Coordinates of C-alpha atoms and ligand atoms in Angstrom, one line a residue:
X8 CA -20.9 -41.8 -32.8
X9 CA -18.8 -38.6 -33.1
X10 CA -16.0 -38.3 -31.2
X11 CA -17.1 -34.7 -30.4
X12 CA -17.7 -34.5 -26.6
X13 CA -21.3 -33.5 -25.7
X14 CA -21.6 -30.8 -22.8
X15 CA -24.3 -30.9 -21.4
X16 CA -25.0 -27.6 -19.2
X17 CA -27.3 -27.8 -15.9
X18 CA -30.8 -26.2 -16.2
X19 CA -31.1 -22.5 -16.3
X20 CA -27.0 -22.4 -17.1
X21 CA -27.2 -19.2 -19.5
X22 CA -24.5 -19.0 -22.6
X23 CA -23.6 -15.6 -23.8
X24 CA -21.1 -15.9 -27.1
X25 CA -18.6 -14.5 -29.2
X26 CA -19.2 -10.4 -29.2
X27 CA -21.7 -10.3 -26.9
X28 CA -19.5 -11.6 -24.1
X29 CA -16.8 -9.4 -24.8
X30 CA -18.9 -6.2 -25.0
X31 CA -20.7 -7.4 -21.6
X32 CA -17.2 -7.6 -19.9
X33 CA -15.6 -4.4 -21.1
X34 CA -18.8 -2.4 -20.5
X35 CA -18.5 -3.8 -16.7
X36 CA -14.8 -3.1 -16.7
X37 CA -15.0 0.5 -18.3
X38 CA -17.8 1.5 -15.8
X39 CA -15.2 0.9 -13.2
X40 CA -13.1 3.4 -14.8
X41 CA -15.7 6.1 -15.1
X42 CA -16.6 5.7 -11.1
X43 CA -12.4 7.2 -10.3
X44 CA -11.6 8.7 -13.6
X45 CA -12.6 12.5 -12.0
X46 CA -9.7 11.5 -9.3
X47 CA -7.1 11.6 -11.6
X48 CA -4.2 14.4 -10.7
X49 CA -3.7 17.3 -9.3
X50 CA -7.9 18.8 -9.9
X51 CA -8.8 15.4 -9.3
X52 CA -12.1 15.5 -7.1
X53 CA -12.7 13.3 -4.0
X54 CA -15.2 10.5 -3.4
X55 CA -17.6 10.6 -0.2
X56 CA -17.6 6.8 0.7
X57 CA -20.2 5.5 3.1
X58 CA -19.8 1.9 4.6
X59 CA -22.6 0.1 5.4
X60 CA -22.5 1.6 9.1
X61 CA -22.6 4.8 7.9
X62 CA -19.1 6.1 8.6
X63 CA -18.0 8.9 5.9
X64 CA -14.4 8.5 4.5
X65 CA -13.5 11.6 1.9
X66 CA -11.0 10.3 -0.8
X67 CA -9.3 10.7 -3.8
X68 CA -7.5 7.4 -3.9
X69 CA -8.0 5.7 -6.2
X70 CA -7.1 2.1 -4.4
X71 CA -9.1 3.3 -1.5
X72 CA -12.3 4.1 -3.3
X73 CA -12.3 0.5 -5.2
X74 CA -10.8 -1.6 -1.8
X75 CA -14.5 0.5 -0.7
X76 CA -16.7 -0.9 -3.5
X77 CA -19.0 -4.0 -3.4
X78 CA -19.1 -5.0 -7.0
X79 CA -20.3 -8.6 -7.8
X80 CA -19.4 -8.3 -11.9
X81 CA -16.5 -10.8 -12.4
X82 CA -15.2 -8.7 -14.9
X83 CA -15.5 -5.6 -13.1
X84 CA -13.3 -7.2 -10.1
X85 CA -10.7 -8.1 -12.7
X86 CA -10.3 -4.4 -13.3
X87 CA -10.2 -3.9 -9.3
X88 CA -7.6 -6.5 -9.4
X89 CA -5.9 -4.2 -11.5
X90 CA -5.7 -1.8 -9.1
X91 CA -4.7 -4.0 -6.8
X92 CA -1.6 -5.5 -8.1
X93 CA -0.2 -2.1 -8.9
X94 CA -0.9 -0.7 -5.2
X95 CA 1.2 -3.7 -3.4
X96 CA 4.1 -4.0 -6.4
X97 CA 4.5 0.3 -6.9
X98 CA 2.2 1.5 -4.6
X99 CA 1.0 4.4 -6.8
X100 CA -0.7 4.5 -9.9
X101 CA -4.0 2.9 -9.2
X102 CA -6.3 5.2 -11.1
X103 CA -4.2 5.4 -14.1
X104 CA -3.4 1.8 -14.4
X105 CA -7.4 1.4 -14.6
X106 CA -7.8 4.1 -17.5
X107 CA -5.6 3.1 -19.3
X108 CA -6.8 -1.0 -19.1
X109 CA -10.2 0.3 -19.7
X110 CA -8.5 2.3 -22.9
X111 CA -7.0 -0.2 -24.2
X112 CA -10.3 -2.4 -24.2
X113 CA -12.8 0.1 -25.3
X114 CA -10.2 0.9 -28.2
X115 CA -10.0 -3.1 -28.9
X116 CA -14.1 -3.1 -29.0
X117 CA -13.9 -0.4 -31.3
X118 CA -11.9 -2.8 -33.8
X119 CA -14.0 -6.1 -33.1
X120 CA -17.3 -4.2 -34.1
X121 CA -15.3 -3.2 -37.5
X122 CA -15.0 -7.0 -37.7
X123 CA -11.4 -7.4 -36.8
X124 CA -10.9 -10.7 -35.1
X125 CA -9.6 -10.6 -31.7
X126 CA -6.3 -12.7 -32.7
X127 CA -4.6 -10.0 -34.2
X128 CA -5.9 -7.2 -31.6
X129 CA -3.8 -9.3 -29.1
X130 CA -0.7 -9.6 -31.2
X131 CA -1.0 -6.1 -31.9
X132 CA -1.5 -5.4 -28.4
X133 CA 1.5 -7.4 -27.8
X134 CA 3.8 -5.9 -29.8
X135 CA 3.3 -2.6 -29.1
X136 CA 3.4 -3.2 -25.1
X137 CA 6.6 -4.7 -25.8
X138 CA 7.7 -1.7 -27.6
X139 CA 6.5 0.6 -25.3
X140 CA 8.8 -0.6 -22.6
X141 CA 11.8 -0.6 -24.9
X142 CA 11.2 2.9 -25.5
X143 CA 10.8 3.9 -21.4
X144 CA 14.5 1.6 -21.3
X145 CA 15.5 3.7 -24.0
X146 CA 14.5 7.3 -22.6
X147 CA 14.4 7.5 -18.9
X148 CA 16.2 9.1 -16.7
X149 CA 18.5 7.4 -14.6
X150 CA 19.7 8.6 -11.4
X151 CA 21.8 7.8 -8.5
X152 CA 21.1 7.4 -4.6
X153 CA 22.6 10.8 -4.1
X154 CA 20.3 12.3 -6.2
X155 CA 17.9 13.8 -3.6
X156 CA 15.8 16.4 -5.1
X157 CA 14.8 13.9 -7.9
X158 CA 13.4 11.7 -4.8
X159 CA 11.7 14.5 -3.7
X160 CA 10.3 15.8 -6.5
X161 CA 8.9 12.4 -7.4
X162 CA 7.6 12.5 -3.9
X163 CA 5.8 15.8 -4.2
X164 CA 4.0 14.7 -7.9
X165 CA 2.6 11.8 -6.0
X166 CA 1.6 14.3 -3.3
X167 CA 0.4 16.5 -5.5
X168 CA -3.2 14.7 -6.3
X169 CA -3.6 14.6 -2.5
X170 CA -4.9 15.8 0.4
X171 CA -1.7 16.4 2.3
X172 CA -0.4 18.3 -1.2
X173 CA -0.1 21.9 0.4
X174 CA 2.6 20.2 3.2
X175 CA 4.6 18.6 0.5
X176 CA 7.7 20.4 0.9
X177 CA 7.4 19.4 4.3
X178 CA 6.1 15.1 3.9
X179 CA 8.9 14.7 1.2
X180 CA 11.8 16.0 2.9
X181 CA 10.7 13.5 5.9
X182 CA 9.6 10.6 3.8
X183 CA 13.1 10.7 1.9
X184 CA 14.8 11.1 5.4
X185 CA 12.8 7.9 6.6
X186 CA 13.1 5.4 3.4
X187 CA 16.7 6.2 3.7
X188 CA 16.9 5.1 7.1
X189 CA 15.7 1.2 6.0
X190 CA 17.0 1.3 2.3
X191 CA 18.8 -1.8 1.2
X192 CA 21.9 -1.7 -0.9
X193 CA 20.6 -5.2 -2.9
X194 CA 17.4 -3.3 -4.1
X195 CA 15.0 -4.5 -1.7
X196 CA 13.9 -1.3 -0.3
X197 CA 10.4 -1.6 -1.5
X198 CA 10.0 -5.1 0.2
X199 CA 10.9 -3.0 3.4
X200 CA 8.5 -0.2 3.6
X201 CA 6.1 -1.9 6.1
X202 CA 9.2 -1.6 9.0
X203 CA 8.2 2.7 8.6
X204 CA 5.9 2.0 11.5
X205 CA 3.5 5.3 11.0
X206 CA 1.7 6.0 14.5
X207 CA -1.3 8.4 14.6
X208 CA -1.0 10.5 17.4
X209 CA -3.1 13.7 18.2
X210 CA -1.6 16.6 17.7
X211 CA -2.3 20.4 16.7
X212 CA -1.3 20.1 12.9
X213 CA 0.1 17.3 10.2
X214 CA 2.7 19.8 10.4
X215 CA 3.7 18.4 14.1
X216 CA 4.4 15.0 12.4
X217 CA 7.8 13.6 13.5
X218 CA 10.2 11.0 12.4
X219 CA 10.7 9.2 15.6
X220 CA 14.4 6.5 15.8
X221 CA 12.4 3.6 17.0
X222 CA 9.6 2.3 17.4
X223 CA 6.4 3.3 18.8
X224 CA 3.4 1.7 19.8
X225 CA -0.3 3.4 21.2
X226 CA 0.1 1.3 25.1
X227 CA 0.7 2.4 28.2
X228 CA 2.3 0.4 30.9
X229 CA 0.2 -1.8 33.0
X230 CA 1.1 -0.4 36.4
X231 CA 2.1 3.5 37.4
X232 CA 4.5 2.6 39.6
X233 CA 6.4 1.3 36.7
X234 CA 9.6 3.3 35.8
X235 CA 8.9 5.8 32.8
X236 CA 12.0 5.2 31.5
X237 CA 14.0 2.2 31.5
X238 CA 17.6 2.7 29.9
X239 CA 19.8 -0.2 28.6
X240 CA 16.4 -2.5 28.7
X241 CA 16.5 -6.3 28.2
X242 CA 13.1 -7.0 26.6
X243 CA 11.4 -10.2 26.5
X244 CA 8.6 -10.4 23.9
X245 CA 5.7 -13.0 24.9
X246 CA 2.6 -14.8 24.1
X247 CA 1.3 -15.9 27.5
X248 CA -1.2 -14.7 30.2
X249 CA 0.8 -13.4 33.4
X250 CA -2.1 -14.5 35.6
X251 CA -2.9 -17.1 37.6
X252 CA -4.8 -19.9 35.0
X253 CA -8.4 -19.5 35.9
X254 CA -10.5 -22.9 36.3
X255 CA -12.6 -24.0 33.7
X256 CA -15.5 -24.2 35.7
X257 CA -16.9 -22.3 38.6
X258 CA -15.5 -24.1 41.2
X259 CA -16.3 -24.5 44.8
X260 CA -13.9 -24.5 47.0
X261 CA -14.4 -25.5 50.3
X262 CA -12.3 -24.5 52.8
X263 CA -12.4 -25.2 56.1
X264 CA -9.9 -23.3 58.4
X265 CA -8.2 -19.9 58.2
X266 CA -5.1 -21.8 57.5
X267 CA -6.4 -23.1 54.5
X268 CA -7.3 -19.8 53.0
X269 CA -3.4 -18.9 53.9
X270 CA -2.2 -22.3 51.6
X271 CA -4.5 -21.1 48.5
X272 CA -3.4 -17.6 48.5
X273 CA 0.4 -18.9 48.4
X274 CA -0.2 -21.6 46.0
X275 CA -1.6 -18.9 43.4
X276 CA 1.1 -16.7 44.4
X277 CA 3.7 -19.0 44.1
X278 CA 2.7 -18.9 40.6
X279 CA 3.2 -15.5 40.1
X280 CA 6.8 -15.3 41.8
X281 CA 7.8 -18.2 39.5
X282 CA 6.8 -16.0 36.8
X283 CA 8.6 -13.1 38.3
X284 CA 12.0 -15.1 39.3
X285 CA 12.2 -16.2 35.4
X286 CA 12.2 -12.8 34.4
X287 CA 14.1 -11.1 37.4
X288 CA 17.2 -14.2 36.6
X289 CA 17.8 -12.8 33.2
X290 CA 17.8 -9.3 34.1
X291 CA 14.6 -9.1 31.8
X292 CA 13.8 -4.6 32.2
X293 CA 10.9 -4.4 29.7
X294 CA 7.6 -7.2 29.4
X295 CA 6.1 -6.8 25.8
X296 CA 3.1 -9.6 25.8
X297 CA 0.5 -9.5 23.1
X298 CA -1.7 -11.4 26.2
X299 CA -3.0 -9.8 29.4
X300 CA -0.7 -9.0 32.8
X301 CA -3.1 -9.0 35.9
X302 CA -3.2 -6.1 38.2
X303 CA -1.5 -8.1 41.1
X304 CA 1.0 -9.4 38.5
X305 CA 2.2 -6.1 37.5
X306 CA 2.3 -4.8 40.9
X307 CA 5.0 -7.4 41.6
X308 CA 6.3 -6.5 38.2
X309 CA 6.3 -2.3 39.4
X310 CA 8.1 -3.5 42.8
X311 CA 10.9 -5.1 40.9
X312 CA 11.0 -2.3 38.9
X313 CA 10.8 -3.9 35.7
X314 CA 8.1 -2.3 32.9
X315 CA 5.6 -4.2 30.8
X316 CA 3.0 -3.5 28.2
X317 CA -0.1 -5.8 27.7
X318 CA -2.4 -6.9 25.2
X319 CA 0.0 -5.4 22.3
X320 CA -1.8 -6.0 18.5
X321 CA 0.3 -8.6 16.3
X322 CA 1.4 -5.8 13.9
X323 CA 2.9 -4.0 17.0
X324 CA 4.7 -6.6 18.9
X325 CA 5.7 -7.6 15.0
X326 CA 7.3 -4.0 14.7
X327 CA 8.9 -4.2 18.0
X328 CA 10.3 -8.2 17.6
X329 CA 12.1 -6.8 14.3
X330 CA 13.3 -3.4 16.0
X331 CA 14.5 -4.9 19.3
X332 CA 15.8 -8.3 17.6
X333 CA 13.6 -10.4 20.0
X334 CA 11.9 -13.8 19.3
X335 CA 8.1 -14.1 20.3
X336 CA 8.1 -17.2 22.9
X337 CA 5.1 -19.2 23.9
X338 CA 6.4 -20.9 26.7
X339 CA 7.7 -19.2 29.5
X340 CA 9.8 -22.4 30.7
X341 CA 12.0 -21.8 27.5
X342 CA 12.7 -18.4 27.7
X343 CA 16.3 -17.6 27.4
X344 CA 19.0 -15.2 26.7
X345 CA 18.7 -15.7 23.3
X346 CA 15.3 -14.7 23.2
X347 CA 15.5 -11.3 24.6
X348 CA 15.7 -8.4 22.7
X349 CA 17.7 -4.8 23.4
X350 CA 17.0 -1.0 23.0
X351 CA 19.0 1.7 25.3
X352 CA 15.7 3.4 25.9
X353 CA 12.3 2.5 26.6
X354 CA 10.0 5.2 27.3
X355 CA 6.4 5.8 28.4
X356 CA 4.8 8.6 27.2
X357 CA 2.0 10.6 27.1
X358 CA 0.4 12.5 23.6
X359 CA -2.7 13.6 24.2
X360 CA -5.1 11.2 26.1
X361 CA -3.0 8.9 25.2
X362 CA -0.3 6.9 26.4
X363 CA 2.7 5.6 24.4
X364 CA 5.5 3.5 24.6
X365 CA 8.9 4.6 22.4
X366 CA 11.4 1.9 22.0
X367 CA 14.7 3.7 20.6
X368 CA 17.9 2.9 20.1
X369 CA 17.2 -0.7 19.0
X370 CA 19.4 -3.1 18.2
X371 CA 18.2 -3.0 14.6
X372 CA 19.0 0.2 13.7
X373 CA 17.0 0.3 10.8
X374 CA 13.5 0.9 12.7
X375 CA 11.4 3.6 11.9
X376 CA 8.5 5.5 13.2
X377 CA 6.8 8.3 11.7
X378 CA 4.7 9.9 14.5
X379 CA 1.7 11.5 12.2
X380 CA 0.3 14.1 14.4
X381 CA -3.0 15.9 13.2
X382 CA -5.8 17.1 15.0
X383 CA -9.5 15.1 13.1
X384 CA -9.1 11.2 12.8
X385 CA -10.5 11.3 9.7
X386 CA -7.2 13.8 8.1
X387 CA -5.3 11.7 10.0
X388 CA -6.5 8.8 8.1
X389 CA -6.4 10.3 4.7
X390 CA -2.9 11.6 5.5
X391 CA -1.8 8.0 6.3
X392 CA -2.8 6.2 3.2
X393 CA -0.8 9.4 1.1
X394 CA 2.0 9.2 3.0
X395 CA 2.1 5.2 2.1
X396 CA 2.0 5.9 -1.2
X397 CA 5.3 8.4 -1.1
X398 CA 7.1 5.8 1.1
X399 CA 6.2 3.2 -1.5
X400 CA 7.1 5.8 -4.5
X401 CA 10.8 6.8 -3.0
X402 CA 11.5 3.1 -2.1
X403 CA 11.0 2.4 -5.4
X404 CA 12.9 4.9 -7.2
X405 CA 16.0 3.4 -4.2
X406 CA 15.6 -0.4 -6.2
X407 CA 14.8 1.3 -9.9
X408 CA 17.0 4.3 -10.2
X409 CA 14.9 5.3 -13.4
X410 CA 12.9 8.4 -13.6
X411 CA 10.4 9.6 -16.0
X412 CA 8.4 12.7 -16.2
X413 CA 4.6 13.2 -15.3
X414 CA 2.0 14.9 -16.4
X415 CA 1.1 13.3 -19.5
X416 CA 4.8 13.9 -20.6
X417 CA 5.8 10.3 -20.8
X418 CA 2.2 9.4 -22.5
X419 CA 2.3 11.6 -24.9
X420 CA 6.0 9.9 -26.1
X421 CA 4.9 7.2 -25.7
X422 CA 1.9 7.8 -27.8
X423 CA 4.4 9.3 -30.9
X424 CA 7.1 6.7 -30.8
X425 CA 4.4 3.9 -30.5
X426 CA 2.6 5.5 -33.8
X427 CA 5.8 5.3 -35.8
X428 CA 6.5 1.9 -34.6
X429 CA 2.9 1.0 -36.2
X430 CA 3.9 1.9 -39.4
X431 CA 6.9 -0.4 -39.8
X432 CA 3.8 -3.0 -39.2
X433 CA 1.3 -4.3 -41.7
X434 CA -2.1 -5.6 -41.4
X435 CA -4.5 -5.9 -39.5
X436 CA -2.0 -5.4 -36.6
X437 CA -1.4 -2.1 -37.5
X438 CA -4.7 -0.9 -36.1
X439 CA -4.1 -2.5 -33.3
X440 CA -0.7 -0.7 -32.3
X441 CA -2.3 2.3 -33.2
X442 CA -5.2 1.9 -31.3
X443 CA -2.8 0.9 -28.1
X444 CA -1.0 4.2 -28.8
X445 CA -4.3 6.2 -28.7
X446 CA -4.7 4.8 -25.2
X447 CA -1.8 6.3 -23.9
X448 CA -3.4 9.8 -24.7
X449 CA -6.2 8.5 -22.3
X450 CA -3.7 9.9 -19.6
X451 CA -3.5 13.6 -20.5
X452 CA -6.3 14.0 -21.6
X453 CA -8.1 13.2 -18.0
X454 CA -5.4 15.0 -16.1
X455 CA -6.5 18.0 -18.6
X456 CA -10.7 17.3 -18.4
X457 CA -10.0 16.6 -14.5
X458 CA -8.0 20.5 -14.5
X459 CA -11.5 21.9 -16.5
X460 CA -9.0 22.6 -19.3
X461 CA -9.9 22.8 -23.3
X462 CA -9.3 18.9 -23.8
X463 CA -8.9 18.7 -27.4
X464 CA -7.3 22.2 -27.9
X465 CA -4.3 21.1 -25.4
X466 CA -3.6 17.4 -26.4
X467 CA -3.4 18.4 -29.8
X468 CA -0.7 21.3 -28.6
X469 CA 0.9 18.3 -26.4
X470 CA 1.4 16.5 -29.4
X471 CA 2.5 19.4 -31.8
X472 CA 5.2 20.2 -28.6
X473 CA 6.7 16.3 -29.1
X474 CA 8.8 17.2 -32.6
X475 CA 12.6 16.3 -31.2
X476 CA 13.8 13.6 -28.4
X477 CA 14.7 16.7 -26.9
X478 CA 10.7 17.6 -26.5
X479 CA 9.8 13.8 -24.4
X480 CA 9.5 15.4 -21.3
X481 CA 6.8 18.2 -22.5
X482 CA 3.6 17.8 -20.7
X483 CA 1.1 19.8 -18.4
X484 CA 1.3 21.5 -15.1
X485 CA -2.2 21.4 -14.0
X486 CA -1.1 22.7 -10.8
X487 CA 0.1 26.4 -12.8
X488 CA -2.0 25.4 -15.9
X489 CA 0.9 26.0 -18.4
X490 CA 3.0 23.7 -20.9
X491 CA 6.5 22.7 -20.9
X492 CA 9.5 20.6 -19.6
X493 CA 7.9 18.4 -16.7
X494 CA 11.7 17.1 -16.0
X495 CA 12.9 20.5 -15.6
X496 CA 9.5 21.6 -13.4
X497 CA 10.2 18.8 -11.1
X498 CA 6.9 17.1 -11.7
X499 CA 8.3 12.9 -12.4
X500 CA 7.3 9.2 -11.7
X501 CA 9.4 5.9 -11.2
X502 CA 9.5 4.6 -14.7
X503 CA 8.4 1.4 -12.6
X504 CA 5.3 2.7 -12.6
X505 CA 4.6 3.0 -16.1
X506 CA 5.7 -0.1 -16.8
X507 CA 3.9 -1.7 -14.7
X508 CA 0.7 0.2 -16.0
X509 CA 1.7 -1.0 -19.6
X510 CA 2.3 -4.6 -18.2
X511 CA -1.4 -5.1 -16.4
X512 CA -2.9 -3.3 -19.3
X513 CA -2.4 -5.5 -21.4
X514 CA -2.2 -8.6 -20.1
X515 CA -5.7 -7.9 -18.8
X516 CA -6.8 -7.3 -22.5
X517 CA -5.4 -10.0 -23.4
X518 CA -7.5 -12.1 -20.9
X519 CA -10.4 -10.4 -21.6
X520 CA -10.3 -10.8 -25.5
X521 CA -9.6 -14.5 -25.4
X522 CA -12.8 -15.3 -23.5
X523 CA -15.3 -15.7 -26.3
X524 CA -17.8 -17.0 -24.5
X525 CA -19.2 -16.4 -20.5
X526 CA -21.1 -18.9 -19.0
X527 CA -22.8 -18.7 -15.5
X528 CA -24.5 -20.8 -13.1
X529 CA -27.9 -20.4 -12.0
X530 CA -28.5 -17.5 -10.6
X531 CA -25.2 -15.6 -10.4
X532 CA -24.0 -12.5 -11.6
X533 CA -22.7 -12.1 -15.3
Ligands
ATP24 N1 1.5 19.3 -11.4 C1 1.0 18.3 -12.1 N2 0.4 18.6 -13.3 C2 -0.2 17.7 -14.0 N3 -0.2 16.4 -13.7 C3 0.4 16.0 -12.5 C4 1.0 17.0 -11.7 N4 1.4 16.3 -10.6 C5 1.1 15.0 -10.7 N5 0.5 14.8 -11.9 C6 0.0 13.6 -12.5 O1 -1.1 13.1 -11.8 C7 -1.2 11.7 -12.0 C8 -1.4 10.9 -10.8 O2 -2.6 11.3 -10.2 P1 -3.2 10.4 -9.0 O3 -2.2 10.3 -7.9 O4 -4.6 11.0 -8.7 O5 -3.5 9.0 -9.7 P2 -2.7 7.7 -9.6 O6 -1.3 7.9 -9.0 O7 -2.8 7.1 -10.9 O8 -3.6 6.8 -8.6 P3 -3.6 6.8 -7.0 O9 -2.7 7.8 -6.5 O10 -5.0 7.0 -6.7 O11 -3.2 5.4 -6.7 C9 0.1 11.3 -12.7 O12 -0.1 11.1 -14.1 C10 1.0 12.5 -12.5 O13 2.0 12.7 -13.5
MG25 MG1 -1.0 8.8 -7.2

């Protein structure tokens, strides 16, 4: 007997090999491209998505509209996955980190059906990704904290493809202001983001949208007779019903004599004043509980004149432990000085329909809110997920320091300097660095098709513009439809971002190519 181990696959197992499997999973992948390659820039159109209760989100994000899709395809989730990774590590780039991946493939397909093998397409592939980000080391713009209209600028060209583009001026003078506010000297600024607490509140126009010290969460307080505004507060943070425990079963109880009535009324409020007395001892002003207060409770609460807010959504009370330096307790029993957290204001207010509560002046004094005012939900929305995107943008330019400049600019360098590197390779690697180099062009050329622009006439003028180092930063304003120095125009992109585009690229290919066979169970989906 052979030592060759026999696998033996279960009935109805199908086998697809070599080629064939590779061509199935790009295919699946490149149609994921297709779906948000008309998103891409400044002309980029919008997607209508429908969820399956009908509600209508408008979009041109290009994380959005794939977070929206149901695909089954393995391979086609790889490529959401993509998209993924590059929304929580930049938070930008989404639909041109997916075509670009699905460039580089369809360009490695190209070479496998001229009978290249796929082991030098992946060291090919290699060695010009690794080149690639030498040359972004080599040619991007550094800048310093100080440097503010840079951070704006690359603030507006991630506006730019977006809704909220025509208020730019406006969203990146406030989104600096607010990164600022939380930005960390050891370059975690990024990591940090999430403590800009944005809070959609109705208002007449995006342009209403404030930058609030603090934090603010959509509750009201439990009781009117509750002081609106509560300076100096002591704030305990809780986990625990303020009501009397309710029995587990419908119990009867019999009483007998007025008197008795009397004893079970005291007993349950005897409860209530031991909660009170707890709270009242350590001069506790302000009751954040992510459980419920009852009525009577936070009458006795009102009388005391302490505030409290009930039934507050983990992500809130989360925002409001960090801001006021609280610790969530459990067990009211243990709660101590220690626990309680500080802002010199509390206040109630009202925006709208709606009632609000403002912590400010918190002892950490890095807590944010941006108070997005806008009059539909729905813009509101849409404005939200933008306005994530610069916060995540500027935070990152705060860790990287390292601009380059959009607008195909940086591809189309890319594209030249990756060309000449080819040629100091031999073999069949050559076509591959080449072919990696043509999917940098993949870039441009969208933003121009996406503008309605002459595609072929333009890219070729892009590359003609690229003669000196002094040309890299040449690309297109599809906003004014004209050529030149993107740097100068304003129109740049952490060089994170490209990077990281280059980095999922290819290791994705890489992934991709090495699979030479696919085999699936029964019944599921290729
Ligand atoms: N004025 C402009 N002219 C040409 N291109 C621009 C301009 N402003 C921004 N861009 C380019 O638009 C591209 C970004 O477009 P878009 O925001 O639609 O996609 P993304 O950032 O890749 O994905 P998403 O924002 O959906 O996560 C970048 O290449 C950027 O350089
Ligand atoms: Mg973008």
């Amino acid at each position: 007997m052979s030592n060759v181990p026999i696998i033996i696959l279960k009935e109805g197992t199908e086998e697809t090999r070599e080629r064939e499997a590779r061509k199935q999973n790009i295919t699946a992948m490149v149609a994921i491209a297709e779906t948000i390659r008309s998103t891409l820039g400044p002309k980029g159109m919008s997607k209508m998505l429908v969820d399956s209760l009908g509600d209508v989100t408008i979009t041109s994000d290009g994380a959005e509209i794939l977070k929206n899709l149901d695909i089954e395809n393995i391979a086609a989730n790889m490529m959401v996955n993509v998209a993924k990774s590059i929304d929580e590590d930049i938070g930008d780039g989404t639909t041109s980190a997916v075509i670009f991946s699905a460039a580089l493939l369809n360009n490695a397909l190209e070479l496998i059906e001229q009978d290249i093998h796929p082991k030098p397409i992946i060291h090919g592939y290699k060695l010009a990704a690794d080149k690639a980000l030498e040359i972004i080391k080599e040619i991007a713009e550094k800048i310093s904290r100080d440097d503010n209209e840079v951070f704006k600028n690359a603030a507006k060209t991630a506006m730019n493809a977006k809704d909220i583009a025509p208020l730019k001026d406006f969203f990146s003078g406030l989104a600096l202001k607010a990164v600022k506010h939380i930005a960390e000297e050891d370059g975690n600024t990024f990591a940090k983001v999430s403590n800009i607490k944005i809070v959609k509140a109705p208002g007449k126009s995006l342009k209403d949208t404030e930058l609030i010290n603090g934090v603010y969460t959509q509750k009201g307080k439990v009781n009117t007779m509750m002081p609106d505004l509560i300076k100096d507060a002591k704030i305990a943070v809780i986990r625990r019903k303020l009501d009397v425990k309710k029995t587990e079963f419908d119990a009867q109880i019999r009483i007998s004599s007025p008197t008795d009535i009397q004893k079970f009324l005291n007993q349950e409020d005897k409860i209530l004043q031991d909660y009170l007395k707890i709270f009242k001892d350590l001069g506790v002003k302000m009751i954040v509980n992510s459980s419920d207060i009852s009525e009577k409770f936070g009458a006795y609460l009102a009388k005391e004149g302490i505030a409290g807010i009930k039934n507050v959504s983990e992500s809130d009370y989360k925002s409001i432990l960090k801001a006021v330096d609280a610790k969530l307790v459990d067990d009211l029993t243990s709660l101590s000085e220690n626990d309680l957290g500080f802002a010199e204001k509390v206040q109630f207010e009202k925006l709208g329909d709606d009632e609000y509560t403002l912590f400010s002046g918190c002892k950490n004094p890095k807590s944010v809110s941006i108070l997005l005012k806008g009059g539909l939900d729905k813009i509101l929305s849409t404005a939200e997920v933008s306005l994530n995107d610069v916060l995540s943008v500027i935070a990152k330019l705060f860790d990287t320091k390292t601009v380059v400049a959009g607008g195909g600019a940086i591809y189309i360098e890319l594209a030249k300097r990756t060309r000449a590197y080819a040629n100091e390779i031999s073999g069949k690697e050559q076509l591959a660095v080449n072919a990696f180099a043509l999917a940098f062009e993949e870039i441009p050329k969208t933003l121009i098709r996406n503008a309605g622009l002459e595609e072929i006439e333009l890219l070729t003028e892009l590359r003609a513009a690229h003669r000196t180092p002094d040309d890299k930063w040449i690309g297109i304003d599809t906003i004014t439809n004209t050529i030149g120095d993107n740097f100068k125009k304003g129109i740049v992109e952490p060089a994170e971002l490209i990077n990281h585009i280059i980095k999922s690229g290819s290791e994705l290919t890489n992934l991709i190519l090495r699979v030479d066979r696919i085999i699936s169970a029964k019944g599921s989906m290729p």
